[in-house]
Coordinates of C-alpha atoms in Angstrom, one line a residue:
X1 CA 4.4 251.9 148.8
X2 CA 6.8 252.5 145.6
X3 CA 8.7 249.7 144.2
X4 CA 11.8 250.4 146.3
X5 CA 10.6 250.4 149.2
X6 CA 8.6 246.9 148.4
X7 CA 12.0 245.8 147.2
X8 CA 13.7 246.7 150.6
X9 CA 11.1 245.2 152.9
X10 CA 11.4 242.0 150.9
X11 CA 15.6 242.5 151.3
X12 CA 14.9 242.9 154.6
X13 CA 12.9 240.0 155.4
X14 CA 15.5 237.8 153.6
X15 CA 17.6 238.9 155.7
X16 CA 16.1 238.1 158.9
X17 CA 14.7 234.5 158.2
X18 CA 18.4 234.0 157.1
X19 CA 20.1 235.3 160.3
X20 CA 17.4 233.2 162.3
X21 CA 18.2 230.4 160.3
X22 CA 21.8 230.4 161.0
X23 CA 21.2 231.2 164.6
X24 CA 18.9 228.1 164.9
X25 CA 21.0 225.6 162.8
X26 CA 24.2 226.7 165.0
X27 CA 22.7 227.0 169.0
X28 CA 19.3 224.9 168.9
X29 CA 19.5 221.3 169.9
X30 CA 20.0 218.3 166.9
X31 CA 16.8 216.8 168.4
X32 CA 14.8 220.1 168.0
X33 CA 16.6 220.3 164.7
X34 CA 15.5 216.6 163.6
X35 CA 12.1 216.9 164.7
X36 CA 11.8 220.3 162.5
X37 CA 13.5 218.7 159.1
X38 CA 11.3 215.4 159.8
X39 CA 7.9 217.8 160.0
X40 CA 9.3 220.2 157.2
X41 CA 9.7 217.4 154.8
X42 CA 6.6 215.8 155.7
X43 CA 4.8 218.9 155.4
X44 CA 6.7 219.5 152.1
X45 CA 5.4 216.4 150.8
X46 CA 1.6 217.3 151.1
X47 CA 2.0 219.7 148.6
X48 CA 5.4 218.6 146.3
X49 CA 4.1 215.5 144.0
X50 CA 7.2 214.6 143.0
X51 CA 9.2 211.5 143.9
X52 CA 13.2 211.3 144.0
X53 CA 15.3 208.6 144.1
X54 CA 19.3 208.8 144.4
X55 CA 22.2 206.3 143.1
X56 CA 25.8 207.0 144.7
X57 CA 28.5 206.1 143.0
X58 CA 30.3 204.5 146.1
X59 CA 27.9 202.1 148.4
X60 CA 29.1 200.8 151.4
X61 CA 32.8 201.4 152.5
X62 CA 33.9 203.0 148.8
X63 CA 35.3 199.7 147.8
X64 CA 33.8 199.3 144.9
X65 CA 31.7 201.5 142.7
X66 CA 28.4 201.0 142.1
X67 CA 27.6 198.8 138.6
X68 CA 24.2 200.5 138.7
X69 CA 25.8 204.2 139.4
X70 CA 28.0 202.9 136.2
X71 CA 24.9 201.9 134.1
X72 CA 23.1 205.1 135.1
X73 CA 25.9 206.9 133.3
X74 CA 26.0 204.8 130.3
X75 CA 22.3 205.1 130.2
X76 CA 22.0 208.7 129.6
X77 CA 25.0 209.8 127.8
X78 CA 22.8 208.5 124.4
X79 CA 20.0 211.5 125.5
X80 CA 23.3 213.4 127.2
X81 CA 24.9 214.6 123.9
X82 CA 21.5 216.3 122.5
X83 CA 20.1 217.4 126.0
X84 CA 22.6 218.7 128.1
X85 CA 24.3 221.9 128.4
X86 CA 27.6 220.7 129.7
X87 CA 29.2 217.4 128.6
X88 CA 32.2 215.7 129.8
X89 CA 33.9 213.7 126.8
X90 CA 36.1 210.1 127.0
X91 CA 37.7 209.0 124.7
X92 CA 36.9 205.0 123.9
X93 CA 37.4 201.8 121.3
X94 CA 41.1 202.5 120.4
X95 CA 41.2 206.0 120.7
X96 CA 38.8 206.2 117.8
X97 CA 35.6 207.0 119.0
X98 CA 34.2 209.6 121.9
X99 CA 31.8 209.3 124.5
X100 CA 29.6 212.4 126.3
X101 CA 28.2 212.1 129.1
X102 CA 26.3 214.6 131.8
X103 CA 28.6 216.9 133.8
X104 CA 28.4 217.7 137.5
X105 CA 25.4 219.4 138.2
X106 CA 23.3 219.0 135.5
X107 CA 19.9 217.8 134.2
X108 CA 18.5 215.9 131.6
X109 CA 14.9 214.9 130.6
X110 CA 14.0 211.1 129.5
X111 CA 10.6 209.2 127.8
X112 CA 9.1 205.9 129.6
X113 CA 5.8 204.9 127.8
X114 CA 4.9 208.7 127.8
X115 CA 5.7 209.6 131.1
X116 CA 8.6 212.5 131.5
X117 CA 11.2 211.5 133.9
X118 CA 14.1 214.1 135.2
X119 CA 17.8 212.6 135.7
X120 CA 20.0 215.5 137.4
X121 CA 23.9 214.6 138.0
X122 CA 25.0 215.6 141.8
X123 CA 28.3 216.0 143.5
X124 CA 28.9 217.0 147.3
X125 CA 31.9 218.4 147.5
X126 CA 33.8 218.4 151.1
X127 CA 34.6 221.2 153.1
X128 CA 37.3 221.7 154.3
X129 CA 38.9 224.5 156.8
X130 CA 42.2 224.0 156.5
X131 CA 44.2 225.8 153.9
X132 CA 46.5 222.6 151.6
X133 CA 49.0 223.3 148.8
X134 CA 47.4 220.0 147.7
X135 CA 44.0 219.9 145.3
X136 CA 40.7 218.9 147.3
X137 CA 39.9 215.2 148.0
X138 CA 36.9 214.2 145.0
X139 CA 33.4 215.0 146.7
X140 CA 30.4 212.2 146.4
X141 CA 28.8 212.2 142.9
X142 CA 25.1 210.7 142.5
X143 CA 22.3 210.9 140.5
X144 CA 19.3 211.7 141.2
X145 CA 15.7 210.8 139.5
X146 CA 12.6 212.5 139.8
X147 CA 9.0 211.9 138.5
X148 CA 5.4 212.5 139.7
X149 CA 4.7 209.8 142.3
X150 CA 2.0 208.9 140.5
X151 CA 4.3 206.5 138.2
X152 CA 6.0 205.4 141.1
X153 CA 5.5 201.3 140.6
X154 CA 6.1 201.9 136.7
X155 CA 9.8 203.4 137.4
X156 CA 10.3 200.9 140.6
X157 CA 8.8 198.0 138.8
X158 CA 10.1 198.5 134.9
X159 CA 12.3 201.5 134.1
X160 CA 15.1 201.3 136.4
X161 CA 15.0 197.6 135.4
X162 CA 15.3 198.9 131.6
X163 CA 17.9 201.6 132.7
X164 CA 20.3 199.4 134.0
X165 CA 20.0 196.8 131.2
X166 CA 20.5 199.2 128.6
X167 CA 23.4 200.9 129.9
X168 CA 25.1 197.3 130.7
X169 CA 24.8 197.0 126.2
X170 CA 26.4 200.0 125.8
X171 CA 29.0 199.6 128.2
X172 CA 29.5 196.3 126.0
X173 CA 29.2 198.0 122.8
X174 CA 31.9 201.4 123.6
X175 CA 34.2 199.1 126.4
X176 CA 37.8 200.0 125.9
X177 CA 39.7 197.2 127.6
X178 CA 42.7 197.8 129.7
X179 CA 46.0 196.6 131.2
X180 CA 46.4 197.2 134.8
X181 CA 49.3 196.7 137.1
X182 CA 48.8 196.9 140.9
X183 CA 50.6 200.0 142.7
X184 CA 52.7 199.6 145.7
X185 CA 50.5 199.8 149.1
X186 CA 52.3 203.6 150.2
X187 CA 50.4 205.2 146.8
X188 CA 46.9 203.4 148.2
X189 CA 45.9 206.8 150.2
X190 CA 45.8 210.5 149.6
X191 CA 44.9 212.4 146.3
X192 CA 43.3 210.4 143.6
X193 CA 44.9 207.3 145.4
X194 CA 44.5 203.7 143.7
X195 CA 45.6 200.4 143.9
X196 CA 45.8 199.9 140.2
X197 CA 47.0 201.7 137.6
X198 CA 46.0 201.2 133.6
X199 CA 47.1 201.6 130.2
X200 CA 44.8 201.0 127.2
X201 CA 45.3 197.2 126.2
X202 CA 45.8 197.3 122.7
X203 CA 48.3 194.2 122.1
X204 CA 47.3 192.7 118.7
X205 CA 47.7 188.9 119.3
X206 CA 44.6 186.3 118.2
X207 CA 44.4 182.7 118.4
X208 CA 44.6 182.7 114.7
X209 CA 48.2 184.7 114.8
X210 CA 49.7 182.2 117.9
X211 CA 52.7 179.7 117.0
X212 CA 50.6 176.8 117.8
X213 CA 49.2 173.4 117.0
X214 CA 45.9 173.9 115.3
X215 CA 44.0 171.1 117.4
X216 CA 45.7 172.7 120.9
X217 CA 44.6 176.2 120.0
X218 CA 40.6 175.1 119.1
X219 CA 40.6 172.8 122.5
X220 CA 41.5 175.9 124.4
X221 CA 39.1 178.5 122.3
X222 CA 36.2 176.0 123.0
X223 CA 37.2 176.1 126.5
X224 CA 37.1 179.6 126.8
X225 CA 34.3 180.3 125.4
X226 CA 32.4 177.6 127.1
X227 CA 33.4 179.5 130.3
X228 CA 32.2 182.3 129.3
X229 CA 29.1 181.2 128.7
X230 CA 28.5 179.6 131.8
X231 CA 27.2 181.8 134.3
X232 CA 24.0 179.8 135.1
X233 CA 25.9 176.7 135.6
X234 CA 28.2 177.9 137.7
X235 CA 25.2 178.5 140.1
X236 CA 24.2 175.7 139.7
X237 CA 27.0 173.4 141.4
X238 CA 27.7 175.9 143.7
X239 CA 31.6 177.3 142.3
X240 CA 32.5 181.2 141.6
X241 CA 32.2 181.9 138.4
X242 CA 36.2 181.8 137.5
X243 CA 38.5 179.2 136.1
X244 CA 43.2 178.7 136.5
X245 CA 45.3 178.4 133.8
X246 CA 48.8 177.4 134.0
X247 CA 51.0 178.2 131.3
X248 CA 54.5 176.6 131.4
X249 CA 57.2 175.7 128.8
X250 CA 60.8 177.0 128.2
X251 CA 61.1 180.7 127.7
X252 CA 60.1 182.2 124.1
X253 CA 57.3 179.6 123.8
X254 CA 54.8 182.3 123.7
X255 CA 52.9 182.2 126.9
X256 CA 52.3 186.1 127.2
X257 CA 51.1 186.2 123.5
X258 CA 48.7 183.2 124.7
X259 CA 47.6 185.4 127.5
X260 CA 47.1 188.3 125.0
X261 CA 45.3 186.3 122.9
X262 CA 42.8 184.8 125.4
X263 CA 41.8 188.4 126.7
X264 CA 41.4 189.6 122.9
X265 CA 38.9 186.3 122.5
X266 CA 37.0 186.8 125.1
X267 CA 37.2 190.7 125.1
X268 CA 38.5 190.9 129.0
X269 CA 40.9 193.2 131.0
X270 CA 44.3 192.2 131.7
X271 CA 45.5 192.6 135.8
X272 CA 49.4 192.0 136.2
X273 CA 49.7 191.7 139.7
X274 CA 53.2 192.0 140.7
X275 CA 53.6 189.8 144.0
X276 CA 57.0 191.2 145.1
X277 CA 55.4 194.6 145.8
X278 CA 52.4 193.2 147.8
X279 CA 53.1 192.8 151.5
X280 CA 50.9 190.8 153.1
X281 CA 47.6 188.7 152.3
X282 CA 45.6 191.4 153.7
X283 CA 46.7 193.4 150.7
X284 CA 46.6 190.4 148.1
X285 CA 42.7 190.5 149.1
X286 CA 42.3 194.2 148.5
X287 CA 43.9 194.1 145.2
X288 CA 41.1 191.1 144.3
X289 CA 38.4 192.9 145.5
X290 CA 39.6 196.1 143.0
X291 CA 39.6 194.1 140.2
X292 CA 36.3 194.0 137.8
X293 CA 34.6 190.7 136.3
X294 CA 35.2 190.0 132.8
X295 CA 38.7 190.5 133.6
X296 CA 41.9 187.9 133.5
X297 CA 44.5 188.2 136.8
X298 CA 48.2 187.3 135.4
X299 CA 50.8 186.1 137.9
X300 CA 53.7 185.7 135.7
X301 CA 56.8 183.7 136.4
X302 CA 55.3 182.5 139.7
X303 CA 58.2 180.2 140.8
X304 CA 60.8 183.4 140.5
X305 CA 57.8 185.8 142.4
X306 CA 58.2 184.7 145.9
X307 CA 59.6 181.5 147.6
X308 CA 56.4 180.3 148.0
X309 CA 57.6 176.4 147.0
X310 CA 59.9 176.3 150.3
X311 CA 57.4 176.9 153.1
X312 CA 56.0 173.6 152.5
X313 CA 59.3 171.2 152.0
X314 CA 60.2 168.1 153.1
X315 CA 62.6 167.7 155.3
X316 CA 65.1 165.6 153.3
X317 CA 65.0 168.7 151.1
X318 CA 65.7 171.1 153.7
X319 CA 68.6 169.3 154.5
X320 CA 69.8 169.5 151.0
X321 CA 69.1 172.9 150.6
X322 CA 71.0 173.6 153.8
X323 CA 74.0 171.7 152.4
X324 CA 74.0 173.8 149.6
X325 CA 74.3 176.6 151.9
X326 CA 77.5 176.0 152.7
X327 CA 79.0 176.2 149.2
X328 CA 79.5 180.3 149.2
X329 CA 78.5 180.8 145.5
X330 CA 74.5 179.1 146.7
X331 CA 74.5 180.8 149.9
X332 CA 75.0 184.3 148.3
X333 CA 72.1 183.5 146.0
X334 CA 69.9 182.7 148.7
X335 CA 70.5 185.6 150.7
X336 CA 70.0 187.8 147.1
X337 CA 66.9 186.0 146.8
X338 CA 65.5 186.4 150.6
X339 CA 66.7 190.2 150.5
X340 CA 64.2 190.5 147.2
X341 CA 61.4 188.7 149.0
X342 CA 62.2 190.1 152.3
X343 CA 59.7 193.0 152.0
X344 CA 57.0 191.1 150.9
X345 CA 55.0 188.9 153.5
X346 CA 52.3 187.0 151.0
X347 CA 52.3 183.3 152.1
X348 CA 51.2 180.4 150.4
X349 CA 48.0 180.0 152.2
X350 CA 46.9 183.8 151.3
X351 CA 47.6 183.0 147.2
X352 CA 46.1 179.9 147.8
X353 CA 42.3 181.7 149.3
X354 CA 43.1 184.4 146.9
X355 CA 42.7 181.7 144.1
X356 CA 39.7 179.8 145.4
X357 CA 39.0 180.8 149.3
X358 CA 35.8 182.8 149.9
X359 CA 37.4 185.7 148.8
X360 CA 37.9 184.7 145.3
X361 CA 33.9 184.5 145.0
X362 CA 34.0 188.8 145.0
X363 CA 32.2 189.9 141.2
X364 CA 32.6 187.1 139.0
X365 CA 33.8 185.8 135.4
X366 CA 37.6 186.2 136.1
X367 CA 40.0 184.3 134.6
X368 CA 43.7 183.6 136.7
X369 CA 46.7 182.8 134.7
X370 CA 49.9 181.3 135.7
X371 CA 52.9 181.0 134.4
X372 CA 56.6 179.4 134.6
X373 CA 59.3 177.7 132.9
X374 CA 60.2 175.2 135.4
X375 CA 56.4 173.7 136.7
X376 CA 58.0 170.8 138.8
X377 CA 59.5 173.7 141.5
X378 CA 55.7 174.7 142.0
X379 CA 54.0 173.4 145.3
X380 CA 51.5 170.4 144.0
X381 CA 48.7 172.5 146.1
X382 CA 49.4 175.5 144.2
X383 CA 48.6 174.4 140.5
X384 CA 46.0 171.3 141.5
X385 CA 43.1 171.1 139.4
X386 CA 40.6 173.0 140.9
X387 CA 42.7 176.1 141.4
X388 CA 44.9 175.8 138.0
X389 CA 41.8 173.7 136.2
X390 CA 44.0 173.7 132.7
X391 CA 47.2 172.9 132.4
X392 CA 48.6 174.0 129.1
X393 CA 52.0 173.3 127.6
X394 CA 53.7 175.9 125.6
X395 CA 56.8 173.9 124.2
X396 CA 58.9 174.2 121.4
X397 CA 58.0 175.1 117.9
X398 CA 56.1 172.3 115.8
X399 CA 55.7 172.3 111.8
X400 CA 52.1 173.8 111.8
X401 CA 53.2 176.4 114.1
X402 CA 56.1 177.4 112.3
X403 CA 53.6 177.6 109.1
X404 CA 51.5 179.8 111.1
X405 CA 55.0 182.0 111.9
X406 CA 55.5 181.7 107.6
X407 CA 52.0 183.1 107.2
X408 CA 52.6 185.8 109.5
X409 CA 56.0 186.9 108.4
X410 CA 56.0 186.0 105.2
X411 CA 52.9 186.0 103.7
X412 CA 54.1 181.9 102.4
X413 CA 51.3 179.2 103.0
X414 CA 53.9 176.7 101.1
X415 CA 56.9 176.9 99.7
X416 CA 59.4 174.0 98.5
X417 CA 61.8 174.4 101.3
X418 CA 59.1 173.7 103.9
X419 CA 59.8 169.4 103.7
X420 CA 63.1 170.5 104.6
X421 CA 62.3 172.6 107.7
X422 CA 59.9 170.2 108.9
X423 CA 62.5 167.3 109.1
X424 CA 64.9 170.0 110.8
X425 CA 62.0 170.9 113.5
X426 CA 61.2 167.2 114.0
X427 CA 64.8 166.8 115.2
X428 CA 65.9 169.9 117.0
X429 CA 64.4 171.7 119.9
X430 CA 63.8 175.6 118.6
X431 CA 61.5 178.0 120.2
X432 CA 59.2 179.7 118.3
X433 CA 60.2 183.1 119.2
X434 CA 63.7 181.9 117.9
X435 CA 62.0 180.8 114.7
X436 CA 60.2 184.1 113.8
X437 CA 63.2 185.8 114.7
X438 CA 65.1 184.4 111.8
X439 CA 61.8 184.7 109.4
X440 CA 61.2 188.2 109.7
X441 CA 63.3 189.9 107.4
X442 CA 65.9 192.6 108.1
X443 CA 66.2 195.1 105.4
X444 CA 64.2 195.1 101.8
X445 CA 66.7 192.9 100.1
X446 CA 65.7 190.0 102.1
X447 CA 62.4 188.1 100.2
X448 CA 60.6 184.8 101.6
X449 CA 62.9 182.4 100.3
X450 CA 65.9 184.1 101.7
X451 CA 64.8 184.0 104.9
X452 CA 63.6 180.5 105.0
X453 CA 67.3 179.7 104.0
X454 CA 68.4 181.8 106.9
X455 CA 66.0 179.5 109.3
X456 CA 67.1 176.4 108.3
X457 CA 71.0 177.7 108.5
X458 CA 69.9 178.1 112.5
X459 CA 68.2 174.9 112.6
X460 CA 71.3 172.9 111.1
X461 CA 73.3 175.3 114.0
X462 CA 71.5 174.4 116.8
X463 CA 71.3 170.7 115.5
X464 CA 75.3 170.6 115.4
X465 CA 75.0 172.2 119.0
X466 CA 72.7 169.9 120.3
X467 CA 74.3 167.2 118.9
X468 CA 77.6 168.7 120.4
X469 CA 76.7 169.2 123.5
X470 CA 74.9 165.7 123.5
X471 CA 78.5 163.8 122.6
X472 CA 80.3 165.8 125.3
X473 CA 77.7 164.3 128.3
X474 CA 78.0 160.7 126.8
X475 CA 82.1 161.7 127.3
X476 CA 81.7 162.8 130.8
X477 CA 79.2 159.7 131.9
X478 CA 81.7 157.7 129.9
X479 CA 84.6 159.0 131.9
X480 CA 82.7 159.0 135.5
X481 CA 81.7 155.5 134.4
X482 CA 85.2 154.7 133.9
X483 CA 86.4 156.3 137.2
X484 CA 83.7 154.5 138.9
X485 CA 85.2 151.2 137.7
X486 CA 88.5 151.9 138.2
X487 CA 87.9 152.8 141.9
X488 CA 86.1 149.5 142.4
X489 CA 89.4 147.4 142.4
X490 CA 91.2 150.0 144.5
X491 CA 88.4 149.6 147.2
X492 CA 88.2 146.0 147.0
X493 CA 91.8 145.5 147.9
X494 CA 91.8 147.9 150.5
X495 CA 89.1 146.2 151.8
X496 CA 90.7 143.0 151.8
X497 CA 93.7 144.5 153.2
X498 CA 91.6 145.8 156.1
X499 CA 89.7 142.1 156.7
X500 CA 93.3 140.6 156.7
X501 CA 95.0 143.7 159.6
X502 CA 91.8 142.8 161.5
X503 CA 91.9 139.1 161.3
X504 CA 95.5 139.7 162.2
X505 CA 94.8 141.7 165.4
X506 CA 92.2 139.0 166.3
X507 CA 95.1 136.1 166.5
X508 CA 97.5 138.5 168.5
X509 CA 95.0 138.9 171.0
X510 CA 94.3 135.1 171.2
X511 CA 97.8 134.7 171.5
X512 CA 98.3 137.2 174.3
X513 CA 95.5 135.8 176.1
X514 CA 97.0 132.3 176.1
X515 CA 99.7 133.4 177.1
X516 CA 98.1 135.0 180.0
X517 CA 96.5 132.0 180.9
X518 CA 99.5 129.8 180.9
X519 CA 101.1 132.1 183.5
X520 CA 98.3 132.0 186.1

């Protein structure tokens, strides 16, 4: 038999265990097909010494990826970038530094204690039948291990153990934090779909740059970092690991820089979650369960998000609110604000488990931020301690943070004009972003001293304003006082004027009656 006739017969035979293997996958029974895979693998097994075990990305319903599918990756992008043939790059630490790690479908070789372990890196890629002017949904990606089965209680016992710790460091060491914001609940589905949507967090704000009284900032660093430390304790009495913040003070008091500078502390994510586009709790719940630990949830300006305050209030106030109703100015603004909050059907009680229901215990180590100018329109069982465990005040700028503001702007630790500007702060009310408005200087002619001149200008201004503004209310409670008492004499008379037409009435009738009597 010559070579191409070998080669034919062999073509031939392909052939036909192919066509019978199509024929029996498509018309034979699943049991008979079952019972054949079951037999085949087992048979398979006598004589293949290897053992395989596989990590899916997604576990469960796909609402959350796997953190060991996540360390896995981490893992063996350090033996990825000398190894493997094809690499997939991302970029991380401010843009600055890049990471490779194994492409689909390929394989890489590690060392445990001498024995040689195989990590290959899967992806099952639907198939679909229909023809869509649209890309292909994302197939399943896994990886898959394989080592003789002789080291199976070394790699079940230690290495995967190792594995997984290792790639949680360097997750750590090459994180790139990020800023999400939560996508409107029509964008959840289809293509790539995701409830939240990122940006690289790269906001420069520390503790050490915030407008601030020194002894406030340390009491809130210690704080922090106590939390973060606290894992094990929080097991122990029984709480998710998470903590509230409320942040509230007039506007420009710096409550976003705080929030900035707690997630560059603690080196944490940032979640915005914009209420008005969430609309209902079931949604609220989804969003949480999408976010990752280590990671801060911001609901900023929660008394303007939803009216969430007026589901719970008394009825004196209802009646007041329903008076105001019918001035045409309030009742317009009322119907502005339920048209904005129309579309959105979060209640109190969902924010409130969202915060600390049994929901809220999904990952861990989250931090949730409030804040709010005006904290007395909050509900009481909204910012409780508990639920909003600190409660910090960012009010208006203080000497040592306005020194802070020099340092920052100025490069000035002390200066003679700074008695000055301290007496000025101690009697006006000026927000710090209103102070390092007027210390940042606007063109190159402008040095330090110039624009400390130009701050205490504004804090003489707003003195005279305040001071202004002050005079004209004791005017007008002087006036109102005045009509008050002026109106007192007017209503005494006529109330003596009415005692007098009563009494008056009272001796005609007597009369008339007499004179009734005497008839008779």
């Amino acid at each position: 038999m010559t070579i191409v006739e070998m080669w034919t017969h062999l073509g031939s035979a392909i052939a036909g265990l192919m066509f019978a293997w199509a024929i029996f996958q498509q018309y034979f029974p699943h049991q008979i097909r079952d019972h054949f895979s079951r037999y085949g693998q087992k048979l398979l097994g006598l004589v293949y010494p290897y053992l395989q075990i596989t990590f899916h990305e997604y576990t469960g319903e796909r609402l959350k990826r796997s953190e060991v599918y996540s360390a896995i990756q981490n893992y063996l992008s350090a033996n990825s970038s000398t190894n493997a043939k094809k690499l997939k790059a991302d970029v991380v630490k401010d843009n600055h530094s890049v990471v490779l790690t194994m492409d689909d479908h390929e394989e890489v070789t590690d060392d445990f204690n001498g024995i040689k372990i195989w990590w290959s890196s899967n992806k099952i890629t639907p198939q679909t039948q229909t023809f869509s002017f649209y890309p292909a949904p994302e197939g399943k990606r896994y990886f898959k291990l394989t080592v003789h089965r002789r080291h199976r209680d070394v790699i079940t016992n230690s290495y995967i153990d190792h594995v997984i710790k290792k790639g949680k460091e360097i997750a750590v060491k090459n994180r790139q934090r990020k800023l999400y914001t939560n996508n409107t609940s029509d964008q959840w589905y289809g293509w790539k779909a995701t409830k939240w949507s990122h940006v690289m967090f790269e906001h420069p704000a520390s503790f050490d740059t915030l407008a601030m009284a020194t002894k406030e900032k340390e009491g809130i660093k210690k704080d922090l970092k106590k939390f973060s430390q606290s894992k094990d304790y929080y097991a122990k009495i029984g709480k998710p690991w998470k903590r509230g913040y409320l942040l509230y003070g007039p506007p420009g008091t710096g409550k976003s820089t705080m929030i900035a500078a707690m997630a560059n502390l603690l080196n944490y994510d940032v979640y915005d979650l914009e209420l008005t586009t969430v609309k209902d709790n079931s949604e609220l719940r989804k969003l949480l369960i999408e976010t990752t630990s280590k990671s801060i949830i911001v609901i900023e300006d929660i008394d303007c998000s939803l009216d969430l305050t007026g589901q719970r209030k008394p009825k004196k106030e209802k009646e007041e609110d329903e008076e105001e109703g019918k001035d045409p100015i309030s009742k317009k603004k009322k119907e502005e604000e339920a048209e904005r909050n129309k579309s959105s059907k979060v209640t109190l009680s969902g924010l409130l488990n969202f915060i600390d229901g049994i929901w809220s215990a999904c990952g861990g180590e989250r931090i949730i931020v409030f804040t709010t100018n005006y904290v007395e329109k909050l509900d009481p069982a909204l910012i409780r301690r508990g639920r909003m465990d600190k409660h910090i005040e960012m009010s208006y700028c203080c000497f040592e943070a306005f020194k802070v503001l020099a340092k920052n702007y100025l490069d000035i630790e002390s200066h003679q004009l700074f008695a000055t500007i301290q007496n000025l702060l101690e009697e006006t009310k000026m927000t710090p972003a209103d102070v390092a408005e007027n210390l940042m200087p606007k063109s190159d002619d402008e040095d330090g001293e110039t624009c400390l001149k130009k701050l205490i200008a504004a804090l003489e201004e707003t003195k005279e304003e305040e001071a202004r503004k002050k005079s004209e209310e004791e005017a007008k409670l002087k006036s109102e006082q005045e009509a008050k008492e002026q109106e007192q004499p007017a209503k005494e008379d006529e109330k003596v004027k009415d005692n007098d037409t009563s009494k008056e009435i009272k001796e005609n009738d007597l009369i008339s009656n007499g004179k009734e009597n005497n008839s008779i």
